[in-house]
Amino acid sequence: MCGRYATFGPVSLSREAREVLDQLELDIMSEIHLREDQFNIAPTQKALVVAHGQRGYEAKAFRWGLVPSWSKDLKLGAKTINARAETVATKPSFRNAFKKRRCLVPASGYFEWKGESPNKQPYFIHDPAGHLLMFAGLWEGWRASDAEDWTHTFTIITGEPGRVSGDIHDRQPVILPPDLWEVWMDGSPEDAGATLAAAPEADLVYYPVPKAVGSPKNKGPELVRPVSL
């Protein structure tokens, strides 16, 4: 499960990421720098995703927790913040979005907890060079009636953990390398399934952070700074 993550500046990008973003004509660095830093993104909050728009690829602020168009209300979104890679193509809540509404979720890193309550310790998991990560995601549009405005929501796809994150949790976000970004968003459902299967293990590191990250009310930069245990 991925239940908390962070997206903040200054943004660092690998050379490969810069090249692909140039091809997609997407300035994700400016998009993140123009927004308020988010050090503790929690379910139902708005966060940036990269998806198709009227001007090609766009960075948009969507609500975390996917709500399919057939849902009676937005409450379902609290339970659909993650979609399992193994069942995302067939599960009713996600299968339509998987066919045609795939997105990328930019992140500076994400949080996981280790241990037993009340002494669970949070860790911040991130790229060792500090480069921006891109999670595989899906998005949907929902509205209560034809007279209402659309609410756009998203979910983060999770899969088996790598060697590093597996020390802490048995799931992790599917992190896509730059060469898979475009096929993930544009390819057929079959291409998308193959992309999830082909995603290589991401190079990650982690360190302990303040337990204050457990409350969505806390939002400061200290939440992503290492602490001593």
Short mmCIF file of C-alpha atoms in Angstrom, two decimals, residues 28-229:
data_model
loop_
_atom_site.label_atom_id
_atom_site.label_comp_id
_atom_site.label_asym_id
_atom_site.label_seq_id
_atom_site.Cartn_x
_atom_site.Cartn_y
_atom_site.Cartn_z
CA ILE A 28 7.00 19.17 -14.95
CA MET A 29 9.69 21.06 -13.03
CA SER A 30 7.91 24.38 -13.51
CA GLU A 31 4.54 22.82 -12.71
CA ILE A 32 5.81 21.57 -9.36
CA HIS A 33 7.75 24.73 -8.55
CA LEU A 34 4.67 26.88 -9.21
CA ARG A 35 2.62 24.90 -6.68
CA GLU A 36 2.91 24.82 -2.93
CA ASP A 37 5.28 22.08 -1.76
CA GLN A 38 3.39 19.02 -0.52
CA PHE A 39 5.38 17.18 2.13
CA ASN A 40 2.55 14.94 3.36
CA ILE A 41 -0.01 14.10 0.68
CA ALA A 42 -2.88 12.10 2.16
CA PRO A 43 -5.91 10.38 0.61
CA THR A 44 -8.71 12.69 -0.65
CA GLN A 45 -6.26 15.60 -0.99
CA LYS A 46 -5.45 17.10 -4.38
CA ALA A 47 -2.08 16.39 -5.97
CA LEU A 48 -0.45 16.61 -9.39
CA VAL A 49 -0.85 13.93 -12.04
CA VAL A 50 0.32 13.87 -15.64
CA ALA A 51 -2.49 13.02 -18.06
CA HIS A 52 -3.78 13.86 -21.52
CA GLY A 53 -5.51 17.22 -21.85
CA GLN A 54 -6.67 19.62 -24.52
CA ARG A 55 -3.07 20.77 -25.07
CA GLY A 56 -1.44 17.35 -25.09
CA TYR A 57 0.23 16.09 -21.93
CA GLU A 58 -0.64 18.26 -18.95
CA ALA A 59 0.04 18.34 -15.22
CA LYS A 60 -3.26 18.62 -13.36
CA ALA A 61 -4.38 18.64 -9.73
CA PHE A 62 -6.70 15.68 -9.10
CA ARG A 63 -8.19 14.24 -5.91
CA TRP A 64 -6.40 11.17 -4.54
CA GLY A 65 -8.75 8.18 -4.36
CA LEU A 66 -10.28 7.03 -7.63
CA VAL A 67 -14.06 7.33 -7.91
CA PRO A 68 -15.55 5.56 -10.96
CA SER A 69 -18.28 7.33 -12.88
CA TRP A 70 -20.92 4.86 -11.68
CA SER A 71 -20.28 5.50 -7.98
CA LYS A 72 -23.15 7.06 -6.00
CA ASP A 73 -20.83 9.47 -4.17
CA LEU A 74 -17.20 10.34 -3.49
CA LYS A 75 -16.91 8.17 -0.39
CA LEU A 76 -15.54 5.22 -2.36
CA GLY A 77 -12.38 7.22 -3.04
CA ALA A 78 -11.11 6.68 0.51
CA LYS A 79 -10.85 2.96 -0.30
CA THR A 80 -9.39 3.23 -3.80
CA ILE A 81 -6.18 5.20 -3.27
CA ASN A 82 -4.25 2.16 -4.58
CA ALA A 83 -4.91 -0.38 -7.31
CA ARG A 84 -3.08 -3.71 -7.32
CA ALA A 85 -1.09 -4.31 -10.51
CA GLU A 86 -2.21 -7.94 -10.48
CA THR A 87 -5.95 -7.11 -10.70
CA VAL A 88 -6.13 -3.54 -12.01
CA ALA A 89 -7.24 -4.63 -15.50
CA THR A 90 -10.23 -6.60 -14.21
CA LYS A 91 -11.42 -5.08 -10.94
CA PRO A 92 -14.69 -3.13 -11.55
CA SER A 93 -13.49 0.05 -9.84
CA PHE A 94 -10.43 0.32 -12.10
CA ARG A 95 -10.91 -1.62 -15.34
CA ASN A 96 -12.45 1.21 -17.39
CA ALA A 97 -9.77 3.67 -16.34
CA PHE A 98 -7.10 1.07 -17.09
CA LYS A 99 -8.37 0.82 -20.66
CA LYS A 100 -8.18 4.53 -21.49
CA ARG A 101 -7.36 6.85 -18.58
CA ARG A 102 -3.85 6.06 -17.43
CA CYS A 103 -1.62 8.71 -15.87
CA LEU A 104 1.68 9.33 -14.12
CA VAL A 105 1.92 10.54 -10.53
CA PRO A 106 5.08 12.59 -9.83
CA ALA A 107 6.59 12.12 -6.38
CA SER A 108 9.73 13.13 -4.53
CA GLY A 109 9.28 10.00 -2.41
CA TYR A 110 6.75 8.12 -0.34
CA PHE A 111 6.26 7.02 3.27
CA GLU A 112 5.88 3.59 4.81
CA TRP A 113 5.71 2.49 8.43
CA LYS A 114 7.52 -0.38 10.15
CA GLY A 115 6.82 -1.98 13.50
CA GLU A 116 3.79 -2.37 15.71
CA SER A 117 1.47 0.27 17.13
CA PRO A 118 1.93 2.48 19.06
CA ASN A 119 5.62 2.47 18.15
CA LYS A 120 5.41 2.26 14.36
CA GLN A 121 8.26 4.18 12.75
CA PRO A 122 7.75 6.02 9.44
CA TYR A 123 10.41 6.01 6.73
CA PHE A 124 10.81 8.20 3.66
CA ILE A 125 11.63 6.11 0.57
CA HIS A 126 13.15 7.94 -2.39
CA ASP A 127 15.63 7.93 -5.24
CA PRO A 128 19.24 7.95 -3.94
CA ALA A 129 20.12 10.91 -6.18
CA GLY A 130 16.95 12.77 -5.22
CA HIS A 131 15.47 12.48 -8.70
CA LEU A 132 11.72 12.75 -9.22
CA LEU A 133 9.83 9.45 -9.30
CA MET A 134 6.88 8.70 -11.55
CA PHE A 135 4.27 6.27 -10.21
CA ALA A 136 1.91 4.45 -12.57
CA GLY A 137 -1.62 5.71 -11.98
CA LEU A 138 -5.18 5.85 -13.31
CA TRP A 139 -7.67 8.72 -13.31
CA GLU A 140 -11.43 9.10 -13.58
CA GLY A 141 -14.09 11.80 -13.80
CA TRP A 142 -17.14 11.76 -11.53
CA ARG A 143 -20.12 14.06 -10.99
CA ALA A 144 -23.31 13.75 -8.99
CA SER A 145 -25.50 14.84 -11.91
CA ASP A 146 -25.32 16.35 -15.38
CA ALA A 147 -25.77 19.78 -13.79
CA GLU A 148 -22.72 19.40 -11.53
CA ASP A 149 -19.05 20.06 -12.24
CA TRP A 150 -16.71 17.12 -12.75
CA THR A 151 -14.47 15.91 -9.93
CA HIS A 152 -11.31 14.27 -11.23
CA THR A 153 -9.73 11.57 -9.11
CA PHE A 154 -6.75 9.21 -9.32
CA THR A 155 -5.22 6.09 -7.87
CA ILE A 156 -1.63 4.85 -7.55
CA ILE A 157 -0.87 1.34 -8.79
CA THR A 158 1.12 -0.86 -6.44
CA GLY A 159 3.08 -4.05 -7.02
CA GLU A 160 5.63 -6.28 -5.37
CA PRO A 161 8.31 -4.45 -3.38
CA GLY A 162 11.94 -4.21 -4.38
CA ARG A 163 14.83 -5.31 -2.19
CA VAL A 164 15.03 -1.94 -0.44
CA SER A 165 11.38 -1.10 0.17
CA GLY A 166 10.67 -4.75 0.95
CA ASP A 167 12.55 -4.23 4.21
CA ILE A 168 9.63 -2.10 5.36
CA HIS A 169 6.46 -3.13 3.51
CA ASP A 170 5.13 -5.90 1.27
CA ARG A 171 3.87 -3.51 -1.44
CA GLN A 172 5.25 -0.46 -3.20
CA PRO A 173 4.12 1.94 -5.93
CA VAL A 174 4.93 0.82 -9.47
CA ILE A 175 7.70 3.25 -10.41
CA LEU A 176 8.07 3.64 -14.17
CA PRO A 177 11.38 4.61 -15.80
CA PRO A 178 11.27 7.39 -18.43
CA ASP A 179 11.34 5.03 -21.40
CA LEU A 180 8.00 3.53 -20.30
CA TRP A 181 6.10 6.75 -19.56
CA GLU A 182 4.65 7.32 -23.01
CA VAL A 183 3.63 3.73 -23.71
CA TRP A 184 1.97 3.57 -20.29
CA MET A 185 -0.20 6.60 -21.05
CA ASP A 186 -0.76 6.00 -24.78
CA GLY A 187 -0.54 2.26 -25.36
CA SER A 188 -3.30 -0.28 -25.64
CA PRO A 189 -4.51 -2.11 -22.50
CA GLU A 190 -2.27 -4.98 -23.57
CA ASP A 191 0.69 -2.58 -23.84
CA ALA A 192 -0.16 -1.18 -20.42
CA GLY A 193 -0.25 -4.63 -18.85
CA ALA A 194 3.11 -5.44 -20.42
CA THR A 195 4.49 -2.13 -19.13
CA LEU A 196 3.56 -2.99 -15.55
CA ALA A 197 5.19 -6.39 -15.95
CA ALA A 198 8.32 -4.91 -17.55
CA ALA A 199 8.91 -2.13 -15.03
CA PRO A 200 12.40 -2.72 -13.60
CA GLU A 201 13.16 -2.57 -9.91
CA ALA A 202 13.66 1.07 -8.97
CA ASP A 203 16.85 2.13 -7.22
CA LEU A 204 15.64 3.38 -3.82
CA VAL A 205 16.94 4.30 -0.39
CA TYR A 206 15.18 5.24 2.85
CA TYR A 207 15.67 6.86 6.23
CA PRO A 208 13.50 7.37 9.34
CA VAL A 209 11.44 10.56 9.60
CA PRO A 210 9.34 12.20 12.35
CA LYS A 211 6.25 10.34 13.53
CA ALA A 212 4.35 13.59 13.02
CA VAL A 213 3.93 12.57 9.37
CA GLY A 214 1.21 10.22 10.61
CA SER A 215 -1.21 13.14 10.88
CA PRO A 216 -2.40 14.75 7.63
CA LYS A 217 -2.63 18.03 9.55
CA ASN A 218 1.17 18.23 9.62
CA LYS A 219 2.59 19.62 6.39
CA GLY A 220 6.06 21.10 7.03
CA PRO A 221 9.39 20.25 5.37
CA GLU A 222 10.65 18.69 8.60
CA LEU A 223 8.49 15.66 7.75
CA VAL A 224 10.95 14.56 5.03
CA ARG A 225 14.10 15.19 7.07
CA PRO A 226 15.90 12.25 8.67
CA VAL A 227 15.76 11.65 12.42
CA SER A 228 17.93 9.56 14.69
CA LEU A 229 16.50 6.38 16.21
#
